[in-house]
Short mmCIF file of C-alpha atoms and ligand atoms in Angstrom, two decimals:
data_model
loop_
_atom_site.label_atom_id
_atom_site.label_comp_id
_atom_site.label_asym_id
_atom_site.label_seq_id
_atom_site.Cartn_x
_atom_site.Cartn_y
_atom_site.Cartn_z
CA MET A 38 0.00 0.00 0.00
CA SER A 39 2.42 2.63 -1.13
CA PRO A 40 1.31 6.25 -0.80
CA LEU A 41 2.23 6.68 -4.45
CA ASP A 42 -0.57 4.44 -5.61
CA ALA A 43 -3.19 7.16 -5.81
CA THR A 44 -1.04 9.46 -7.88
CA THR A 45 0.13 6.77 -10.26
CA SER A 46 -3.40 5.88 -11.36
CA ALA A 47 -4.48 6.77 -14.85
CA PRO A 48 -5.88 10.33 -14.75
CA ASP A 49 -9.34 9.28 -15.85
CA ALA A 50 -9.56 6.38 -13.37
CA ILE A 51 -12.16 6.84 -10.66
CA VAL A 52 -11.60 3.42 -9.12
CA SER A 53 -8.14 1.98 -9.05
CA VAL A 54 -7.45 -1.54 -7.80
CA ARG A 55 -3.83 -2.63 -7.42
CA GLY A 56 -2.47 -6.09 -6.69
CA LEU A 57 -5.58 -7.03 -4.78
CA SER A 58 -5.79 -10.50 -3.27
CA LYS A 59 -8.23 -12.03 -0.86
CA HIS A 60 -7.82 -15.20 1.14
CA TYR A 61 -10.85 -16.18 3.13
CA LYS A 62 -10.29 -17.85 6.50
CA SER A 63 -11.30 -21.12 4.92
CA GLY A 64 -8.02 -20.89 3.00
CA LEU A 65 -9.82 -20.11 -0.24
CA ARG A 66 -8.11 -17.56 -2.47
CA ALA A 67 -11.09 -15.67 -3.85
CA LEU A 68 -9.02 -12.95 -5.58
CA ASN A 69 -5.53 -13.26 -6.93
CA ASN A 70 -3.49 -10.14 -7.65
CA VAL A 71 -6.27 -8.16 -9.31
CA ASP A 72 -5.40 -4.93 -11.14
CA LEU A 73 -8.31 -2.94 -12.47
CA GLU A 74 -9.01 0.67 -13.38
CA ILE A 75 -12.54 1.93 -13.79
CA ARG A 76 -12.82 5.07 -15.91
CA ARG A 77 -14.78 8.06 -14.81
CA GLY A 78 -18.26 8.05 -16.28
CA GLU A 79 -18.24 4.62 -17.87
CA ILE A 80 -20.49 1.62 -17.51
CA PHE A 81 -18.21 -1.26 -16.70
CA ALA A 82 -19.53 -4.81 -16.66
CA LEU A 83 -17.68 -7.40 -14.66
CA LEU A 84 -18.62 -10.68 -16.18
CA GLY A 85 -17.85 -14.03 -14.63
CA PRO A 86 -19.37 -17.35 -13.65
CA ASN A 87 -20.68 -18.03 -10.16
CA GLY A 88 -17.92 -18.13 -7.59
CA ALA A 89 -15.49 -16.17 -9.79
CA GLY A 90 -14.97 -13.48 -7.13
CA LYS A 91 -17.24 -10.68 -8.37
CA THR A 92 -19.01 -10.06 -5.06
CA THR A 93 -15.74 -10.34 -3.15
CA LEU A 94 -14.13 -7.69 -5.37
CA ILE A 95 -17.07 -5.33 -5.06
CA SER A 96 -17.33 -5.88 -1.32
CA ILE A 97 -13.67 -4.95 -0.86
CA ILE A 98 -13.98 -1.80 -2.98
CA CYS A 99 -17.03 -0.80 -0.95
CA GLY A 100 -15.25 -1.46 2.33
CA ILE A 101 -17.49 -4.31 3.51
CA VAL A 102 -14.79 -6.96 3.32
CA ASN A 103 -11.07 -6.41 3.94
CA GLY A 104 -8.58 -7.30 1.25
CA SER A 105 -5.60 -9.47 2.20
CA GLU A 106 -3.06 -7.71 -0.03
CA GLY A 107 -3.07 -4.77 -2.38
CA SER A 108 -4.83 -1.42 -2.43
CA VAL A 109 -7.97 0.26 -3.68
CA HIS A 110 -8.49 3.97 -4.33
CA VAL A 111 -11.76 5.67 -5.11
CA ASP A 112 -11.25 9.09 -6.66
CA GLY A 113 -7.84 9.18 -5.03
CA HIS A 114 -9.05 8.13 -1.57
CA ASP A 115 -7.56 4.98 -0.09
CA ILE A 116 -10.52 2.85 0.96
CA VAL A 117 -8.81 1.80 4.19
CA ARG A 118 -7.04 4.96 5.37
CA ASP A 119 -9.63 7.34 3.98
CA TYR A 120 -12.67 5.15 4.37
CA ARG A 121 -15.34 7.78 4.95
CA ALA A 122 -14.40 9.90 1.97
CA ALA A 123 -14.16 6.86 -0.28
CA ARG A 124 -17.38 5.31 0.94
CA GLY A 125 -19.29 8.57 0.63
CA LEU A 126 -18.67 8.53 -3.11
CA ILE A 127 -20.00 5.01 -3.50
CA GLY A 128 -23.50 3.60 -3.76
CA LEU A 129 -23.89 -0.16 -3.51
CA VAL A 130 -26.83 -2.26 -4.55
CA PRO A 131 -25.97 -5.60 -2.98
CA GLN A 132 -26.64 -8.99 -4.47
CA GLU A 133 -28.63 -10.20 -1.48
CA LEU A 134 -31.90 -8.55 -0.52
CA SER A 135 -31.28 -7.01 2.86
CA THR A 136 -33.50 -4.24 4.16
CA ASP A 137 -35.10 -3.18 7.38
CA ALA A 138 -38.41 -4.97 7.02
CA PHE A 139 -40.30 -2.87 9.56
CA GLU A 140 -39.39 0.53 8.16
CA THR A 141 -41.28 2.40 5.48
CA VAL A 142 -39.70 3.02 2.12
CA TRP A 143 -39.43 6.74 2.81
CA ALA A 144 -37.83 6.30 6.25
CA THR A 145 -35.30 3.88 4.81
CA VAL A 146 -34.06 6.12 2.02
CA LYS A 147 -34.05 9.14 4.29
CA PHE A 148 -32.03 7.30 6.90
CA SER A 149 -29.64 6.02 4.29
CA ARG A 150 -28.89 9.55 3.11
CA GLY A 151 -28.36 10.70 6.69
CA LEU A 152 -25.84 7.93 7.30
CA PHE A 153 -23.49 9.65 4.89
CA GLY A 154 -23.83 12.96 6.66
CA LYS A 155 -25.72 14.55 3.77
CA ALA A 156 -28.24 17.32 4.48
CA PRO A 157 -31.86 16.25 4.03
CA ASN A 158 -33.08 16.65 0.47
CA PRO A 159 -36.68 15.49 0.09
CA VAL A 160 -36.77 16.69 -3.53
CA HIS A 161 -33.90 14.41 -4.47
CA LEU A 162 -35.43 11.45 -2.64
CA GLU A 163 -38.79 12.03 -4.28
CA ARG A 164 -37.17 12.06 -7.71
CA ILE A 165 -35.41 8.76 -7.01
CA LEU A 166 -38.59 7.11 -5.78
CA ARG A 167 -40.56 8.38 -8.76
CA ASP A 168 -37.87 7.21 -11.19
CA LEU A 169 -38.04 3.77 -9.65
CA SER A 170 -41.88 3.70 -9.63
CA LEU A 171 -41.76 3.56 -5.85
CA TRP A 172 -43.41 6.85 -5.03
CA GLU A 173 -46.81 5.34 -4.39
CA LYS A 174 -45.22 2.86 -2.02
CA LYS A 175 -43.31 5.44 -0.04
CA ASP A 176 -45.38 4.90 3.11
CA SER A 177 -45.50 1.12 2.82
CA LYS A 178 -43.51 -1.06 5.13
CA ILE A 179 -40.78 -2.84 3.26
CA MET A 180 -41.90 -6.28 4.40
CA ALA A 181 -45.22 -5.69 2.63
CA LEU A 182 -43.51 -5.25 -0.75
CA SER A 183 -42.89 -7.83 -3.47
CA GLY A 184 -39.36 -9.04 -4.19
CA GLY A 185 -39.07 -6.78 -7.23
CA MET A 186 -40.20 -3.75 -5.21
CA LYS A 187 -37.71 -4.59 -2.47
CA ARG A 188 -34.97 -4.58 -5.07
CA ARG A 189 -36.12 -1.16 -6.22
CA VAL A 190 -35.86 0.01 -2.60
CA LEU A 191 -32.26 -1.23 -2.47
CA ILE A 192 -31.48 0.85 -5.52
CA ALA A 193 -33.19 3.90 -4.04
CA LYS A 194 -31.19 3.43 -0.85
CA ALA A 195 -27.94 3.21 -2.79
CA LEU A 196 -28.75 6.46 -4.60
CA ALA A 197 -30.03 8.42 -1.62
CA HIS A 198 -26.70 10.13 -0.86
CA GLU A 199 -25.98 11.03 -4.52
CA PRO A 200 -23.00 8.71 -5.05
CA ARG A 201 -20.57 9.30 -7.92
CA VAL A 202 -19.88 5.60 -8.37
CA LEU A 203 -22.66 3.04 -8.32
CA PHE A 204 -22.05 -0.67 -7.89
CA LEU A 205 -24.80 -3.05 -8.89
CA ASP A 206 -24.06 -6.63 -7.89
CA GLU A 207 -26.06 -8.98 -10.12
CA PRO A 208 -28.84 -6.41 -10.37
CA THR A 209 -31.11 -8.41 -12.59
CA ALA A 210 -30.59 -11.93 -11.27
CA GLY A 211 -34.07 -13.32 -10.84
CA VAL A 212 -35.95 -10.09 -11.55
CA ASP A 213 -38.80 -9.77 -13.98
CA VAL A 214 -38.45 -8.30 -17.45
CA GLU A 215 -40.14 -5.03 -16.53
CA LEU A 216 -37.78 -4.34 -13.66
CA ARG A 217 -34.81 -5.33 -15.77
CA HIS A 218 -35.75 -2.78 -18.40
CA ASP A 219 -36.47 -0.08 -15.82
CA MET A 220 -33.10 -0.79 -14.32
CA TRP A 221 -31.24 -0.54 -17.61
CA GLU A 222 -33.09 2.68 -18.33
CA MET A 223 -32.10 4.06 -14.96
CA VAL A 224 -28.49 3.04 -15.36
CA ARG A 225 -28.31 4.90 -18.67
CA ARG A 226 -29.85 8.01 -17.12
CA LEU A 227 -27.40 7.90 -14.24
CA ARG A 228 -24.50 7.59 -16.61
CA GLU A 229 -25.74 10.64 -18.49
CA SER A 230 -25.66 12.54 -15.22
CA GLY A 231 -21.99 11.61 -14.83
CA VAL A 232 -22.25 8.65 -12.46
CA THR A 233 -19.79 5.81 -13.05
CA ILE A 234 -21.46 2.42 -13.01
CA ILE A 235 -19.98 -0.95 -12.30
CA LEU A 236 -22.24 -3.92 -12.61
CA THR A 237 -21.53 -7.57 -12.15
CA THR A 238 -23.41 -10.15 -14.05
CA HIS A 239 -23.23 -13.66 -15.30
CA TYR A 240 -25.69 -12.76 -18.04
CA ILE A 241 -23.71 -12.09 -21.15
CA GLU A 242 -26.65 -10.33 -22.76
CA GLU A 243 -26.60 -7.75 -20.02
CA ALA A 244 -22.93 -6.94 -20.48
CA GLU A 245 -23.42 -6.84 -24.23
CA GLN A 246 -26.32 -4.41 -24.05
CA MET A 247 -25.19 -2.13 -21.29
CA ALA A 248 -21.46 -1.87 -20.99
CA ASP A 249 -18.88 0.50 -22.45
CA ARG A 250 -16.15 -1.85 -21.28
CA ILE A 251 -16.19 -5.42 -20.16
CA GLY A 252 -13.94 -7.21 -17.72
CA VAL A 253 -14.01 -10.98 -17.45
CA ILE A 254 -13.12 -12.55 -14.11
CA ASN A 255 -12.58 -16.24 -13.57
CA ARG A 256 -11.31 -18.02 -10.47
CA GLY A 257 -10.31 -14.77 -8.81
CA GLU A 258 -8.31 -13.45 -11.74
CA ILE A 259 -9.14 -10.79 -14.30
CA VAL A 260 -8.61 -12.54 -17.60
CA LEU A 261 -9.62 -9.73 -19.93
CA VAL A 262 -10.56 -6.04 -19.94
CA GLU A 263 -11.64 -4.55 -23.23
CA GLU A 264 -13.88 -1.97 -24.84
CA LYS A 265 -17.07 -3.79 -25.67
CA ASN A 266 -17.02 -2.65 -29.28
CA THR A 267 -13.40 -3.65 -29.79
CA LEU A 268 -14.14 -6.99 -28.25
CA MET A 269 -17.10 -7.53 -30.52
CA GLN A 270 -15.12 -6.46 -33.57
CA LYS A 271 -12.11 -8.59 -32.79
CA LEU A 272 -14.13 -11.63 -32.29
CA GLY A 273 -17.29 -10.80 -34.21
CA LYS A 274 -16.95 -13.46 -36.85
CA LYS A 275 -19.94 -14.69 -38.75
CA GLN A 276 -20.61 -18.06 -40.16
CA LEU A 277 -22.72 -19.07 -43.09
CA THR A 278 -23.82 -22.68 -43.15
CA LEU A 279 -25.07 -24.32 -46.32
CA SER A 280 -27.05 -27.57 -46.20
CA LEU A 281 -26.12 -29.40 -49.37
CA GLN A 282 -28.45 -31.28 -51.72
CA SER A 283 -25.98 -34.14 -51.98
CA PRO A 284 -23.13 -34.83 -49.56
CA LEU A 285 -19.53 -34.12 -50.53
CA GLU A 286 -16.57 -36.31 -49.70
CA SER A 287 -14.21 -33.39 -49.38
CA VAL A 288 -14.04 -29.67 -50.08
CA PRO A 289 -13.69 -29.48 -53.89
CA GLU A 290 -10.35 -28.47 -55.40
CA GLY A 291 -11.78 -25.20 -56.75
CA LEU A 292 -12.73 -24.07 -53.25
CA ARG A 293 -9.54 -24.93 -51.41
CA GLU A 294 -8.48 -21.33 -50.82
CA TRP A 295 -11.81 -20.48 -49.18
CA PRO A 296 -12.19 -20.75 -45.40
CA LEU A 297 -14.65 -23.60 -45.64
CA GLU A 298 -15.31 -26.50 -43.38
CA LEU A 299 -17.16 -29.64 -44.31
CA SER A 300 -19.19 -31.42 -41.65
CA GLY A 301 -18.31 -35.03 -40.82
CA ASP A 302 -21.29 -36.39 -42.78
CA GLY A 303 -20.46 -34.18 -45.77
CA GLN A 304 -23.91 -32.56 -45.65
CA CYS A 305 -22.98 -29.06 -44.53
CA LEU A 306 -20.44 -26.53 -45.64
CA THR A 307 -19.60 -23.75 -43.20
CA TYR A 308 -18.02 -20.53 -44.36
CA THR A 309 -16.46 -18.20 -41.77
CA PHE A 310 -16.10 -14.54 -42.65
CA ASP A 311 -15.24 -11.28 -40.99
CA THR A 312 -18.10 -8.89 -40.39
CA GLN A 313 -15.69 -5.95 -40.50
CA GLY A 314 -14.60 -6.43 -44.10
CA ASN A 315 -16.23 -4.45 -46.90
CA ASP A 316 -16.98 -7.58 -48.84
CA THR A 317 -18.07 -10.72 -47.10
CA GLY A 318 -17.28 -12.79 -50.18
CA ILE A 319 -20.64 -14.51 -49.97
CA ALA A 320 -21.84 -13.53 -53.44
CA MET A 321 -18.62 -14.79 -54.97
CA LEU A 322 -18.79 -18.02 -53.00
CA LEU A 323 -22.34 -18.72 -54.10
CA ARG A 324 -21.40 -18.05 -57.73
CA LYS A 325 -18.45 -20.40 -57.41
CA LEU A 326 -20.64 -23.12 -55.93
CA GLY A 327 -23.03 -22.69 -58.84
CA GLU A 328 -20.19 -23.07 -61.33
CA LEU A 329 -19.08 -26.26 -59.63
CA GLY A 330 -22.63 -27.60 -59.69
CA ILE A 331 -22.93 -27.77 -55.91
CA ASP A 332 -26.55 -27.18 -54.95
CA PHE A 333 -27.80 -26.43 -51.50
CA LYS A 334 -31.27 -26.66 -50.02
CA ASP A 335 -30.89 -24.25 -47.17
CA LEU A 336 -28.54 -21.67 -45.76
CA HIS A 337 -28.35 -19.81 -42.50
CA SER A 338 -25.90 -17.50 -40.83
CA SER A 339 -24.89 -17.12 -37.22
CA GLU A 340 -22.75 -14.63 -35.39
CA SER A 341 -20.25 -15.51 -32.76
CA SER A 342 -21.17 -13.44 -29.77
CA LEU A 343 -19.75 -12.41 -26.47
CA GLU A 344 -21.15 -15.66 -25.23
CA ASP A 345 -18.72 -17.66 -27.37
CA ILE A 346 -15.87 -15.44 -26.27
CA PHE A 347 -16.83 -15.78 -22.66
CA VAL A 348 -17.22 -19.53 -22.81
CA SER A 349 -13.87 -19.93 -24.53
CA LEU A 350 -12.14 -17.69 -21.97
CA VAL A 351 -13.67 -19.38 -18.99
CA ARG A 352 -13.32 -22.92 -20.31
CA GLY A 353 -9.95 -22.35 -21.90
CA GLY A 354 -8.07 -23.18 -18.72
CA VAL A 355 -7.12 -19.59 -18.00
N1 ADP B 502 -17.36 -15.18 3.51
C1 ADP B 502 -16.77 -16.13 2.79
N2 ADP B 502 -16.01 -17.09 3.37
C2 ADP B 502 -15.38 -18.04 2.64
N3 ADP B 502 -15.47 -18.15 1.30
C3 ADP B 502 -16.22 -17.23 0.67
C4 ADP B 502 -16.91 -16.17 1.36
N4 ADP B 502 -17.56 -15.42 0.46
C5 ADP B 502 -17.30 -15.96 -0.74
N5 ADP B 502 -16.51 -17.04 -0.62
C6 ADP B 502 -15.98 -17.88 -1.72
O1 ADP B 502 -15.20 -17.05 -2.55
C7 ADP B 502 -15.38 -17.38 -3.92
C8 ADP B 502 -15.86 -16.16 -4.67
O2 ADP B 502 -17.19 -15.84 -4.25
P1 ADP B 502 -17.97 -14.57 -4.75
O3 ADP B 502 -17.08 -13.40 -4.63
O4 ADP B 502 -19.26 -14.53 -4.04
O5 ADP B 502 -18.17 -14.93 -6.29
P2 ADP B 502 -19.25 -14.38 -7.34
O6 ADP B 502 -19.86 -13.16 -6.79
O7 ADP B 502 -18.46 -14.16 -8.59
O8 ADP B 502 -20.25 -15.48 -7.54
C9 ADP B 502 -16.37 -18.54 -3.95
O9 ADP B 502 -15.65 -19.74 -4.03
C10 ADP B 502 -17.08 -18.41 -2.62
O10 ADP B 502 -17.54 -19.65 -2.20
MG1 MG B 503 -21.80 -12.66 -6.44
#
């Protein structure tokens, strides 16, 4: 934990994690030498399978769990030495539903704001509750709310003190479609207002739709951090599969220089092409097939997605 850490962060980093490891008492190493910089104003998705260490990482950044080695700074504040300043900048929507069942919605968000030493601001709290469709429930006791409503309350609580960095730990696990869309909508609005958002998920679709950058974590190690668009471009290959009228024994001589693969039964030809190129080559391929008298009964295309990338990273023994 060198005092230089804060000043050596990238200038646009709002959260800076250096050499962070966590050993639980059980002996389990949940995080192993994690380095991660979150940029000011971005939506960062931390993607990883169950048990990868996502909640552990978030809990350490938010000061709920202590790291074993390494350091974390939030806007230049060391989360251990300068806990209050760091924590005041952070809002956390935890993975587990945990609220004071006997309180009303209004009392809970009001209390939450007060905890951070912020002056009362009923206008701000009203706006949050309205944005989350909770306004009509403001006098309801939390225990009387549905699971989805309780999750909305957790979000309202996390936003009550106007945090600059919002962590959402598996925000849409097990929530209905309506809440998921409301949540995505809200996340986009918050980002527009300058809030940095870090969400963890094991839903690839969520990372794909929401994130500016994606980090993949597996077995306590960050295995990749990349701009979502770059990631999609690098690996966004498409495949065209042709079901043939009559099976082939091998790829014909005249097609050898094409990136074609013949299925084991000789019934399908698969052509892999780059979606970034100006010309996919499909028209030419089809013409060539016609010349060679190879007929097909059906064709369909598929795109390799983040899902393929994710599966290959996580399975690939990294
Ligand atoms: N309090 C704890 N004590 C011991 N092991 C824990 C504790 N919390 C989490 N773990 C273990 O640490 C690993 C990472 O867990 P977690 O951070 O919750 O992963 P994720 O959120 O990615 O599913 C898992 O193997 C989990 O069982
Ligand atoms: Mg988790």
